[in-house]
Coordinates of C-alpha atoms in Angstrom, one line a residue:
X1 CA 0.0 0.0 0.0
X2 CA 1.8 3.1 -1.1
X3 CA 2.3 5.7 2.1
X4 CA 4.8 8.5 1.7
X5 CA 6.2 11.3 3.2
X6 CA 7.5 14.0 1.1
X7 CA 9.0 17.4 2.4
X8 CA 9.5 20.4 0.6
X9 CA 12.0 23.0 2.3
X10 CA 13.0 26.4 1.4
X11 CA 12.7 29.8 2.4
X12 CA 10.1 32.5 3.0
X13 CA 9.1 33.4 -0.6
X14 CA 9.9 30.4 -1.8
X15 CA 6.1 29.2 -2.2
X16 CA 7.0 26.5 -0.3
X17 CA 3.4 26.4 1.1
X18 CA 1.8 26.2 -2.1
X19 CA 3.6 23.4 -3.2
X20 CA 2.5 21.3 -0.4
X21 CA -1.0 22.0 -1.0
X22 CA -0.9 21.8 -4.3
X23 CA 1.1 18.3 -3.9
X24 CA -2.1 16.8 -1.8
X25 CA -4.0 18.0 -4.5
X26 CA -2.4 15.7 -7.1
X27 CA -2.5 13.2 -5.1
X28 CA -5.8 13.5 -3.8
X29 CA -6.7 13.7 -7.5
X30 CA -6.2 10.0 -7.9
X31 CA -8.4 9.0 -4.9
X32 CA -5.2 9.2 -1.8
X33 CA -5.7 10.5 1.1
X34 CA -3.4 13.4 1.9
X35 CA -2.1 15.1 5.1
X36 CA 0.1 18.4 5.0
X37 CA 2.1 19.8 7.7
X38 CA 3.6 23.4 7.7
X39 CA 6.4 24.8 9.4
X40 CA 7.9 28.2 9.1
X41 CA 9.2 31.3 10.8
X42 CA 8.0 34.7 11.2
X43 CA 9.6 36.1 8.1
X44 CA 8.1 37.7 5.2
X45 CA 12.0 36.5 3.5
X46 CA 14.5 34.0 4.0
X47 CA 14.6 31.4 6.7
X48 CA 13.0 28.0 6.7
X49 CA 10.1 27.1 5.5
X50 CA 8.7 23.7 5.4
X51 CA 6.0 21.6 3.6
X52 CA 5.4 17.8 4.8
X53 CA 3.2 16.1 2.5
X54 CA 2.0 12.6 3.4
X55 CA -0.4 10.6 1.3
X56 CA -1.9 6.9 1.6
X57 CA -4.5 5.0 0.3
X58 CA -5.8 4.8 4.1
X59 CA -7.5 8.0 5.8
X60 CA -4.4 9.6 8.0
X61 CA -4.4 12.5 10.2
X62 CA -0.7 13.2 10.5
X63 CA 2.7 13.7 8.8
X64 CA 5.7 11.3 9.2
X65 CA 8.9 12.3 10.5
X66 CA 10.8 10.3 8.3
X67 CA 10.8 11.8 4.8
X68 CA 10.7 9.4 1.7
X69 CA 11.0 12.6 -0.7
X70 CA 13.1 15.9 0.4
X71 CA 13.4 18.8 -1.8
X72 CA 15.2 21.5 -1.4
X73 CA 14.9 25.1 -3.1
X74 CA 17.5 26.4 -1.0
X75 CA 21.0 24.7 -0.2
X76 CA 21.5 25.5 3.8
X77 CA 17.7 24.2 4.7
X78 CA 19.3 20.6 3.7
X79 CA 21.4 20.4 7.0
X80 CA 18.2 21.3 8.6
X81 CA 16.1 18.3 7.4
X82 CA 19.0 15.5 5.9
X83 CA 19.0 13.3 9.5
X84 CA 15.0 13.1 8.1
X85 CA 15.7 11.2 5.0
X86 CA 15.5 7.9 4.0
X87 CA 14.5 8.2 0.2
X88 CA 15.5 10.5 -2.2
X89 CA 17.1 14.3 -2.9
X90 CA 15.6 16.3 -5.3
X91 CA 17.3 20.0 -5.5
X92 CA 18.0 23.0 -7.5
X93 CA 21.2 22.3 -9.8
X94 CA 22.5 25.5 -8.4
X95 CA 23.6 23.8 -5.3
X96 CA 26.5 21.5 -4.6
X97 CA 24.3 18.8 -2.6
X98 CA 24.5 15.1 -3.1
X99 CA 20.9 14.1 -4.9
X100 CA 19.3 14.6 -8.2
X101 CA 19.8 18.0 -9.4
X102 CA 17.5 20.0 -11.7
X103 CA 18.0 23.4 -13.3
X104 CA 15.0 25.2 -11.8
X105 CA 16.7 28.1 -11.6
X106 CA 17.8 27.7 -14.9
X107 CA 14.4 27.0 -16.3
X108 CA 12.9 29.7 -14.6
X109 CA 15.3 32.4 -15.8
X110 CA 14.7 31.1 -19.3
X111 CA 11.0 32.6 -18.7
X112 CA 11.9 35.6 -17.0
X113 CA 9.6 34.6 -14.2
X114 CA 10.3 34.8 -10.6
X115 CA 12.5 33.1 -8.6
X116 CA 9.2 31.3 -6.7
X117 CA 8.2 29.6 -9.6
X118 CA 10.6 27.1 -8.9
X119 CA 8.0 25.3 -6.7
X120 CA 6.2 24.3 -10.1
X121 CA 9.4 22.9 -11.3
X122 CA 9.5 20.7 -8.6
X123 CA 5.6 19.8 -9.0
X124 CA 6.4 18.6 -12.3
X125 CA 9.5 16.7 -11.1
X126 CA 7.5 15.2 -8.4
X127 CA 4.8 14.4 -11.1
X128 CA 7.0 12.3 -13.3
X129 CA 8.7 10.4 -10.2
X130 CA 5.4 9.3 -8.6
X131 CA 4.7 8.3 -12.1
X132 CA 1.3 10.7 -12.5
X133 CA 0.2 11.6 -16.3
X134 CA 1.4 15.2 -16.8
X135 CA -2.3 16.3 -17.6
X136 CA -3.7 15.6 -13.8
X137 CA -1.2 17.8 -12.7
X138 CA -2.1 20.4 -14.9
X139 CA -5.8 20.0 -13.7
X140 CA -4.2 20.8 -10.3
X141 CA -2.8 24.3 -11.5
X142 CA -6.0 25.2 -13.6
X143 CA -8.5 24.3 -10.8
X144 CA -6.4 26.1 -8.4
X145 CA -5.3 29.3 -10.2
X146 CA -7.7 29.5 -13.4
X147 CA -6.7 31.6 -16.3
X148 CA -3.2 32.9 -14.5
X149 CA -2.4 28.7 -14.8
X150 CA -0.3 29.3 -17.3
X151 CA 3.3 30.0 -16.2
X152 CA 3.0 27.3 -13.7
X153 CA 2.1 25.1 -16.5
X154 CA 4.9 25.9 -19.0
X155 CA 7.5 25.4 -16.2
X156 CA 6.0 22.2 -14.4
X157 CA 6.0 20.5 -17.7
X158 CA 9.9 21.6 -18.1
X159 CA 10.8 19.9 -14.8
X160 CA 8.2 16.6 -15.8
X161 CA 10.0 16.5 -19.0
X162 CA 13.8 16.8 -17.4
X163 CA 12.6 13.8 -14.4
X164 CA 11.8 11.7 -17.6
X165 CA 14.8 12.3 -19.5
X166 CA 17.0 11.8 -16.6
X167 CA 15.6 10.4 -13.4
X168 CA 13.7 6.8 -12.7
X169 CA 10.4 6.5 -11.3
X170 CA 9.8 5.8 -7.7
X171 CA 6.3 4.7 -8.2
X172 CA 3.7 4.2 -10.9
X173 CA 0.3 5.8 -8.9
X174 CA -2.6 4.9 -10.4
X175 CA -6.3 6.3 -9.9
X176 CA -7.7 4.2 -6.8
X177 CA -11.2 6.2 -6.2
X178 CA -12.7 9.3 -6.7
X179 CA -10.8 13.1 -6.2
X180 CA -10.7 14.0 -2.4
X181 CA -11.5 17.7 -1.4
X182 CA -8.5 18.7 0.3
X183 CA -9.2 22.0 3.4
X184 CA -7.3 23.6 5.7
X185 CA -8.5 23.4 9.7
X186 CA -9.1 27.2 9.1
X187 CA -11.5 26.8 6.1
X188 CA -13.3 24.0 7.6
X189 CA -14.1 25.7 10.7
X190 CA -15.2 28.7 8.6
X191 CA -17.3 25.7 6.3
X192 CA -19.0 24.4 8.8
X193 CA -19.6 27.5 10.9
X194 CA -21.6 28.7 7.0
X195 CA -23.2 25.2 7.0
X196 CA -24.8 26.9 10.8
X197 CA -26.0 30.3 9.3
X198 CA -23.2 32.0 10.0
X199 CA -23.5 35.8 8.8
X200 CA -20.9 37.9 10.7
X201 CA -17.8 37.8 10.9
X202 CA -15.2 40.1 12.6
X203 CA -11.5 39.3 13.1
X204 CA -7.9 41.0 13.3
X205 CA -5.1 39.3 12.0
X206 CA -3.2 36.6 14.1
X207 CA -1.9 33.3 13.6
X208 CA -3.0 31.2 13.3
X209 CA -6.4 31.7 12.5
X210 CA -6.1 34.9 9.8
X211 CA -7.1 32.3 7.2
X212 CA -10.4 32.2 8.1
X213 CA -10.6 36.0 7.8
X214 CA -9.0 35.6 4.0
X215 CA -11.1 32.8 3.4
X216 CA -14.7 34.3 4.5
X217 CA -13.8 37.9 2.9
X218 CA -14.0 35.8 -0.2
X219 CA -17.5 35.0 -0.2
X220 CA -20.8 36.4 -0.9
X221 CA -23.0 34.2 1.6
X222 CA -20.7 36.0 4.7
X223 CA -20.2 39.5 5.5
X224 CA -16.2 39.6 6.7
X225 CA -14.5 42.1 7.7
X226 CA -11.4 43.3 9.9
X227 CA -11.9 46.3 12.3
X228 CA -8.8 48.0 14.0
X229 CA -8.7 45.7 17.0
X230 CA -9.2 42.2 18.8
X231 CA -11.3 44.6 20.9
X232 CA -13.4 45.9 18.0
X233 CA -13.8 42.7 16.2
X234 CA -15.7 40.6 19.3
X235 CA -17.7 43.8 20.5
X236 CA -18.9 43.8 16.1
X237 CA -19.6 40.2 17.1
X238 CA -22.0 41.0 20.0
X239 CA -23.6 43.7 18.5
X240 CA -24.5 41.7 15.0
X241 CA -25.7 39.4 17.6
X242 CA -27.6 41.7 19.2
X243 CA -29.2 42.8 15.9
X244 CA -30.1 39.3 15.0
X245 CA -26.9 38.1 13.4
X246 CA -25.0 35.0 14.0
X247 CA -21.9 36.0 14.5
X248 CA -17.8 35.3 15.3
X249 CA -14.2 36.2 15.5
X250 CA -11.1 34.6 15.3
X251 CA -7.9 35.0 17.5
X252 CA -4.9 33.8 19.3
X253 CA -3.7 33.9 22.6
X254 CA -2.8 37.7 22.9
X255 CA -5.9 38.3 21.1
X256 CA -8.1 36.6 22.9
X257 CA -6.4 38.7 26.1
X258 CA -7.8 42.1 24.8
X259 CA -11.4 40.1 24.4
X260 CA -11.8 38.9 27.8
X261 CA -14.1 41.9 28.6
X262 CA -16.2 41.6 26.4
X263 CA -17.1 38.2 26.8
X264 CA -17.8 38.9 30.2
X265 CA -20.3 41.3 28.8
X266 CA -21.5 38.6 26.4
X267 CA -22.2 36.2 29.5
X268 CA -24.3 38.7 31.2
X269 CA -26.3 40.4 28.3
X270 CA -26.8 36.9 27.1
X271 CA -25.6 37.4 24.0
X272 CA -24.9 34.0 21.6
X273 CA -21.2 34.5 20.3
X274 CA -18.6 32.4 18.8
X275 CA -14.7 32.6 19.6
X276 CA -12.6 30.3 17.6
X277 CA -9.3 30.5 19.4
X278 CA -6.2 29.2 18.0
X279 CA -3.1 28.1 20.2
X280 CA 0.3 28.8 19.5
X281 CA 3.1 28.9 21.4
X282 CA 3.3 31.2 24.4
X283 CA 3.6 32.8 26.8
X284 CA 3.3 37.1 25.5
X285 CA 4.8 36.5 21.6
X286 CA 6.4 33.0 22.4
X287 CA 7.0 31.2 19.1
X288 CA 4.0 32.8 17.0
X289 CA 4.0 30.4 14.2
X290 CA 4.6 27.4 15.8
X291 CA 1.8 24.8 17.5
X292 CA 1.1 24.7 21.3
X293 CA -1.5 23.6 24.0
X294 CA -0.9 25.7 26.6
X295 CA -3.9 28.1 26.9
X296 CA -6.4 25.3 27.8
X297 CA -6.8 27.0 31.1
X298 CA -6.7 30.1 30.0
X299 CA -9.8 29.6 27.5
X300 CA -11.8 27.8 30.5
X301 CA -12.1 30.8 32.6
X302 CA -11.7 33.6 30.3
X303 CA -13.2 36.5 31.8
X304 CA -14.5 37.6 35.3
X305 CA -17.7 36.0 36.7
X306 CA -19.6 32.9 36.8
X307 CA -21.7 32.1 33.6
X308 CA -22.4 29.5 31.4
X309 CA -19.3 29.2 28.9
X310 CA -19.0 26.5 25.9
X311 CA -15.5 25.0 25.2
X312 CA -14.9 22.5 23.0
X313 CA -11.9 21.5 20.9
X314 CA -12.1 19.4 17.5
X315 CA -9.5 16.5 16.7
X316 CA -9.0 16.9 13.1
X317 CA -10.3 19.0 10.1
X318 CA -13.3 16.8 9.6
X319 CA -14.0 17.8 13.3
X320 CA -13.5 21.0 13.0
X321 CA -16.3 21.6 10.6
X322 CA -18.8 19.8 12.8
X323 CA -17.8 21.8 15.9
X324 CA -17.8 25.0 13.8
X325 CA -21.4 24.6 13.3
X326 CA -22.2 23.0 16.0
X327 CA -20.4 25.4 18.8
X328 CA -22.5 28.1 16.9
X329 CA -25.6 26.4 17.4
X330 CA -24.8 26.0 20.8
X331 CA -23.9 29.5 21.6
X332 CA -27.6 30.5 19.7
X333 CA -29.6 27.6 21.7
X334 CA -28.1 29.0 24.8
X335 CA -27.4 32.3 24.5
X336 CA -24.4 32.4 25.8
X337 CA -19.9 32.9 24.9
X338 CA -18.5 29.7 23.0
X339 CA -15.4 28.4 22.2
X340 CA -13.8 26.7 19.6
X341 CA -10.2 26.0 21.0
X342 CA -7.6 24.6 18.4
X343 CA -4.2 24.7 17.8
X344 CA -1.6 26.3 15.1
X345 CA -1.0 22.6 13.6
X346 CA -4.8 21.4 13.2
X347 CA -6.1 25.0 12.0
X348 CA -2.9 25.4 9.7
X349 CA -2.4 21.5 8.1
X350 CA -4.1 20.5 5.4
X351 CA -6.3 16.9 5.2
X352 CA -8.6 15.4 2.6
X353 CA -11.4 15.7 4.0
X354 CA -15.3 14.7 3.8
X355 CA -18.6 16.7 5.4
X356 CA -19.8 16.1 7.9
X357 CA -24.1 16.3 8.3
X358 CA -24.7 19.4 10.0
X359 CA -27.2 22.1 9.6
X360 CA -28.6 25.3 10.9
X361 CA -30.3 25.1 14.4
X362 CA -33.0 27.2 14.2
X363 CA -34.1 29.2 17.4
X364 CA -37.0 31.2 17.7
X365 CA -36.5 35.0 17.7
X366 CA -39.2 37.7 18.9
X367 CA -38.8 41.0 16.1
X368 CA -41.8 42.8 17.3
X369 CA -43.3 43.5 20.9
X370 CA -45.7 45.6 22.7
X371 CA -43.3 48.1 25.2
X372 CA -40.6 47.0 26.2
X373 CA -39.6 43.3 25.9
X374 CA -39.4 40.9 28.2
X375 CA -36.1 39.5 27.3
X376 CA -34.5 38.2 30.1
X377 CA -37.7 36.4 31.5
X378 CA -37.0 33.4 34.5
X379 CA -37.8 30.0 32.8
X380 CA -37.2 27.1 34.4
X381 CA -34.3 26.1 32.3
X382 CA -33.0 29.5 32.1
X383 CA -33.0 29.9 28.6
X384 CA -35.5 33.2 28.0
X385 CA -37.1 34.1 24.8
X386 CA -34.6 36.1 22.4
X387 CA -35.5 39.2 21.0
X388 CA -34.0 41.7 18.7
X389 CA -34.7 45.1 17.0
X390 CA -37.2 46.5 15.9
X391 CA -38.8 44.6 19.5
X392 CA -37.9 47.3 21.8
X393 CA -34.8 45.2 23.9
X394 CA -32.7 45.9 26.6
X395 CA -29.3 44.5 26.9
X396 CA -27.3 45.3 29.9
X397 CA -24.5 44.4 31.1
X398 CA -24.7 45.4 35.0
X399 CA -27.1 43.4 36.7
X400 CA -30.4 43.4 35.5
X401 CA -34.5 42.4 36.0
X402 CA -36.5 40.2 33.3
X403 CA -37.0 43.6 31.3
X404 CA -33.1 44.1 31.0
X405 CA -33.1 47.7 33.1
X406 CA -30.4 47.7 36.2
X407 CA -30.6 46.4 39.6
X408 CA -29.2 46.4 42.8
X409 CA -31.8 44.4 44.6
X410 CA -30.7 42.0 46.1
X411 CA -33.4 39.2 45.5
X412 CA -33.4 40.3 41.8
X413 CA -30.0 39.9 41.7
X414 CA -30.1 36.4 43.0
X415 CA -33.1 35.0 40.7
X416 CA -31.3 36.2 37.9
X417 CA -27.9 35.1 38.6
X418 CA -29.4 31.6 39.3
X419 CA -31.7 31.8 36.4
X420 CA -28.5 32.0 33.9
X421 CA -26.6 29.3 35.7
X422 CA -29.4 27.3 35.0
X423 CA -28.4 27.1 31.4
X424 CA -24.9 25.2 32.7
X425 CA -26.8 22.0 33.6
X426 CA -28.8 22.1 30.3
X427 CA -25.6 22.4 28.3
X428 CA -23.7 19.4 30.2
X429 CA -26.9 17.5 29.3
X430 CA -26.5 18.8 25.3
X431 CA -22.9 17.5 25.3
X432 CA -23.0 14.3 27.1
X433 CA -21.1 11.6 25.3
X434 CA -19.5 13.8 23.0
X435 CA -15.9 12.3 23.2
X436 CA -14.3 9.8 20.9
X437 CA -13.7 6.2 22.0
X438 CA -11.7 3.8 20.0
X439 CA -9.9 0.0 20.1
X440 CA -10.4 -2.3 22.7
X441 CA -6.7 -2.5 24.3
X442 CA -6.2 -2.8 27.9
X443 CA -4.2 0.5 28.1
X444 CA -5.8 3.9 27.3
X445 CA -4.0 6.8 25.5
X446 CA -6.0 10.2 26.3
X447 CA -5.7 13.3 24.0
X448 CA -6.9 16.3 22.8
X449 CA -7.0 18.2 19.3
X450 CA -4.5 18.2 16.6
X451 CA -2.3 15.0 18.8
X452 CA -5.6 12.8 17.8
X453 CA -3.4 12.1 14.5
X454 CA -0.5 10.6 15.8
X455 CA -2.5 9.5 18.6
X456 CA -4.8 7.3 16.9
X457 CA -2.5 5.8 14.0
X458 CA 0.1 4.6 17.4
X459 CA -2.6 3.4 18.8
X460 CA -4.1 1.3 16.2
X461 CA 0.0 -0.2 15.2
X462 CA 0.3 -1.0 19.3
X463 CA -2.9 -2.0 20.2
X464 CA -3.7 0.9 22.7
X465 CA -7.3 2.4 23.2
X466 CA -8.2 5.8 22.4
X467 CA -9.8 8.5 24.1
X468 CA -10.2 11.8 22.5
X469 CA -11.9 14.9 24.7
X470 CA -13.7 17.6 22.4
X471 CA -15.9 19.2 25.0
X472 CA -13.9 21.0 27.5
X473 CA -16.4 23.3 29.3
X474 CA -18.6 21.4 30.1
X475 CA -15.4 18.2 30.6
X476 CA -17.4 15.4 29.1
X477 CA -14.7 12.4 29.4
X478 CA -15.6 8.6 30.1
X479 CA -14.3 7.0 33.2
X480 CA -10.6 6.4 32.9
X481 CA -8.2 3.9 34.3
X482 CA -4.8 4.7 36.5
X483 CA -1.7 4.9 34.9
X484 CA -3.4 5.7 31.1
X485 CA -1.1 7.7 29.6
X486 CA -3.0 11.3 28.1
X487 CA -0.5 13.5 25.0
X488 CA -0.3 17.0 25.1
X489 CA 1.6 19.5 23.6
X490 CA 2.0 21.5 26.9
X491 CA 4.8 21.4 29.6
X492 CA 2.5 20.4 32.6
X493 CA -0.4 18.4 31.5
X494 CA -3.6 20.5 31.5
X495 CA -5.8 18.0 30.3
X496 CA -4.6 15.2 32.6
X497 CA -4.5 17.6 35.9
X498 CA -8.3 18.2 34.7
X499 CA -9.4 14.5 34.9
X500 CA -7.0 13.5 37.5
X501 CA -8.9 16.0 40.0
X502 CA -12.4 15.1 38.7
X503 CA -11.6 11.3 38.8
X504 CA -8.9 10.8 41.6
X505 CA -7.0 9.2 39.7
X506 CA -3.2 9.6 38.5
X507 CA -2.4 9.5 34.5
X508 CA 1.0 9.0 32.6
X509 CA 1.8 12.2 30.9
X510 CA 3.4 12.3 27.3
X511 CA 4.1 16.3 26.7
X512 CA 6.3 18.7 24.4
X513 CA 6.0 22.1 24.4
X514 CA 8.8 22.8 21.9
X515 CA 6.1 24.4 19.2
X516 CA 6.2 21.0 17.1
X517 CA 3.7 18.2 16.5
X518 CA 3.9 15.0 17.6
X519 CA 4.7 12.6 15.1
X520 CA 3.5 8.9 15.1
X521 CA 7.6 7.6 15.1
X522 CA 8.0 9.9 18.0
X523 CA 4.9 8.2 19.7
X524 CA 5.9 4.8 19.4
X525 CA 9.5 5.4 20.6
X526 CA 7.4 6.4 24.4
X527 CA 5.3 3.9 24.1
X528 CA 6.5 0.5 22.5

C-alpha cells in the first residue's frame, strides 16, 4: 500500500506552502488520502520554511517524521532536514548537494519569471517520479489558479520532462477512487460555521487563524471584515448578535487577552457568540508560528464572573467543521460565549477531508413587541425568549431584572444570577457523550485536538485504546483507568491535571511544548 512522506524545504518566498498543498491535491486527485504539515518562521524572506506532505491509500491524520521525498529550493535548509531522509534528494542544480539535481533556476530564468516559480518545477519533477500523467497535474494548476495557470504550466511541464529524461520512477500511482477535497483546519471551521447560518464575521489578523478571515472575505454568503482591533472585532460580534446576526471572531492567545471583557459582557447580556481560538506557542509573543496547548486553562475561565461558557476543541479538520457549526448552534440555543479551541498545527495543516451532516439550528427569535420586551424572562431552564430590533430590547450588562433595566436588589440579583446558571446544567446534558472512544486495548492513551493524528495511528499499530476529549467546558470524558497515559503538547499536562482532580486518579503524561507536532515515530519510541 503506497504511504509516503515528502518534504519540501526552502525559504520565506519560496512558495513552499503552495507546493505542499498543491502536492495533496495531485495526489488526492487520484483518490489518496493526503495530510500536509507546515512549518515556518516569522519572516516575510528568508529562513525556513517547510511543507510535509503525506499521502496513503488509508485516511491519516498526521505527517511522518521520516521523509521518503526531500526537496530542497535552498541549499543550507538541507542540514536542517537530511538526519530526516531515507528516500530520495531532489534539488535545484545550483547547489552542490548530493541528490538529483535539476536546473530550476535555470528553467525559470529562461521565462523571465520569478524566482518562486521554482515550486512548479518541482511539481512537475514530483509528477513524473510518482509516475502521475502530466495532464492531472495540470488539472491541479487550472483548478487552483484559473486563467493565471499558465506559467506554472509551462514550467512544471519543463521539470516533468527533465525527471523523464533523466531520473527513474519511484512509483507508478494509479487512480484508486474518486478526487478527495483537500481543506485547511481554518476553512473548515469557517465551512462548517456557514453550514450553521453564520452571517458575521469580525477578526484582526493573528496566527494562526487569519485564514479564516482571507477565506470568508471571499465569499458572498458572509459579510467579513477586519476592524482595527481584537477589541473591535468581538464587541462587532456581540452587537451583529444583538441585531439578529450570527456572528464570530477569530484570534490567538494575545488576542483573545484584549477580548476577555467583552465576553464577560457577552455572559451577562446573554448574547450568543462564537470565539474560535487558535493556540500557538506562548507565553506574550512566544513562538508565534509554531503549535502549542498551553492556553487550555486560560480559555476555560476567560473573563471575570460565573456564567455559562462553551469549550470544545475538535480532533482533526473533519472535526472542525462539525464543531464549527455545532459550537455556533450552541452559543444561539443557549445564549451564551462559546469556544472553539484549536491549535496552530490542526487550524494550519491540510487533510482530505469529507462533510460532515450538519445544519442550521434554528431558534425562535421575537422581532416585534408591545413596550418594552421581556427579554431576560426566569424560565425554568434558564434559557428566556430572544428578542431583537425593531422589539424594543434591553441588553445590559450590570445586573439586570426580566426587562433588562439595572438592579441592585438584592433578590433580583439572586433569581437572575441563578436563572442563567441554570443554562450550565442544560448544556452538560447537550454535550454528554461527546468524546471519541476507539480500540479495545487494555491500556488507554487520552488526548486532545490536533495529537488525535499521531495518537490514533500509534494506537491502532500498538494496540492501545483511544480516548479523544472535544468538549472541555462542560469536561465530558468517560471513566478512565490509572496509569493511562494522556499527549499534550503543553509542559505540565492541563488535560490530565483536569481529569485526574475530577476522577482521583493519576495519569501518565506524554508532553512537548517545543512548538512542534507529535509525530507517530516519536509516539511509538514512548510507548512501544
Amino acid at each position: 500500500m503506497p504511504d509516503y512522506n515528502i518534504c519540501f524545504a526552502g525559504a520565506a518566498g519560496d512558495g513552499i506552502k503552495e507546493a505542499g498543498v498543491l502536492a495533496a491535491k495531485l495526489f488526492s486527485k487520484l483518490g489518496y488520502n493526503a495530510f500536509v504539515y507546515q512549518e515556518y518562521q516569522s519572516l516575510i524572506r528568508g529562513g525556513h520554511n517547510a511543507s510535509v506532505v503525506r499521502f496513503s491509500e488509508r485516511k491519516i491524520r498526521s505527517h511522518r517524521y521520516y521523509y521518503d521525498v526531500l526537496i530542497c529550493l535552498e541549499d543550507y535548509v538541507y542540514d536542517r532536514h537530511k538526519d530526516r531522509l531515507k528516500g530520495i534528494l531532489i534539488h535545484d542544480s545550483k547547489f552542490n548537494l548530493d541528490g538529483k539535481a535539476v536546473p530550476m533556476t535555470e528553467f525559470v530564468k529562461e521565462e523571465q519569471k520569478p524566482l518562486f516559480f521554482r515550486n512548479a518545477v518541482a511539481l512537475g519533477v514530483l509528477a513524473y517520479v510518482f509516475g502521475i500523467d502530466f495532464e492531472v497535474l495540470e488539472d491541479v494548476f487550472i483548478e487552483s489558479y484559473g486563467n493565471k495557470a499558465s506559467d506554472d504550466i509551462v514550467l512544471a511541464e519543463e521539470g516533468y520532462n527533465f525527471a523523464e529524461e533523466n531520473f527513474e520512477r519511484l512509483e507508478e500511482l494509479e487512480k484508486i477512487g474518486e478526487e478527495k477535497k483537500v481543506h485547511s483546519g481554518n476553512e473548515m471551521v469557517a465551512l462548517g460555521m456557514i453550514k450553521a447560518g453564520l452571517e458575521r464575521f469580525y477578526a484582526y489578523p493573528m496566527t494562526p487563524t487569519s485564514p479564516i478571515l482571507h477565506f470568508l472575505v471571499r465569499r458572498e454568503d458572509v459579510i467579513a471584515y477586519q476592524p482595527e482591533s481584537e477589541i473591535a472585532a468581538i464587541m462587532m460580534a456581540i452587537g451583529s448578535a444583538f441585531a439578529g446576526k450570527r456572528a464570530a471572531t477569530a484570534t490567538s492567545g494575545g488576542g483573545f487577552a484584549l477580548m476577555t471583557e467583552s465576553i464577560s459582557l457577552a455572559g451577562m447580556a446573554e448574547v450568543p457568540v462564537l470565539i474560535v481560538y487558535g493556540q500557538r506557542s506562548a507565553p506574550s509573543t512566544g513562538m508565534a508560528t509554531y503549535t502549542a496547548q498551553e492556553d487550555l486553562y486560560f480559555a476555560l475561565n476567560p473573563a471575570h464572573g460565573e456564567f455559562p461558557l462553551i469549550v470544545a476543541s475538535p480532533i482533526d479538520c473533519e472535526d472542525a467543521y462539525k464543531l464549527g457549526a455545532e459550537l455556533l448552534n450552541l452559543a444561539w440555543k443557549f445564549q451564551t460565549p462559546a469556544i472553539l479551541l484549536s491549535d496552530k498545527h490542526l487550524l494550519e495543516s491540510y487533510e482530505t477531508v469529507s462533510y460532515p451532516k450538519v445544519k442550521r439550528e434554528r431558534i425562535n427569535i421575537v422581532r416585534k413587541s408591545e413596550g418594552v420586551f421581556k427579554r431576560y424572562e426566569i424560565t425554568r431552564n434558564g434559557i428566556s425568549p430572544y428578542a431583537v430590533p425593531p422589539a424594543i430590547v434591553k441588553a445590559n450588562s450590570n445586573e439586570h431584572d426580566e426587562y433588562g433595566f439595572t438592579t441592585d436588589d438584592a433578590e433580583i440579583a439572586r433569581k437572575m444570577y441563578e436563572k442563567r446558571m441554570k443554562k450550565v446544567k442544560e448544556i452538560e446534558k447537550e454535550v454528554r457523550n461527546s468524546y471519541v472512544e476507539e480500540g479495545k486495548g487494555s491500556e488507554t492513551i487520552v488526548t486532545w485536538g490536533s495529537n488525535y493524528g499521531a495518537v490514533r495511528e500509534v494506537a491502532e499499530e500498538l494496540g492501545f485504546k483511544v480516548v479523544a476529549v472535544r468538549f472541555l467546558k462542560p469536561l465530558d470524558v468517560p471513566k478512565i483507568k490509572e496509569n493511562s497515559y494522556c499527549v499534550e503538547c503543553n509542559y505540565q499536562g492541563l488535560l490530565a491535571g483536569m481529569i485526574e482532580k475530577e476522577q482521583g486518579i493519576k495519569l501518565r503524561r506524554i508532553l512537548r511544548w517545543d512548538g512542534r507536532p507529535f509525530t507517530p515515530e516519536e509516539l511509538k519510541e514512548v510507548l512501544k
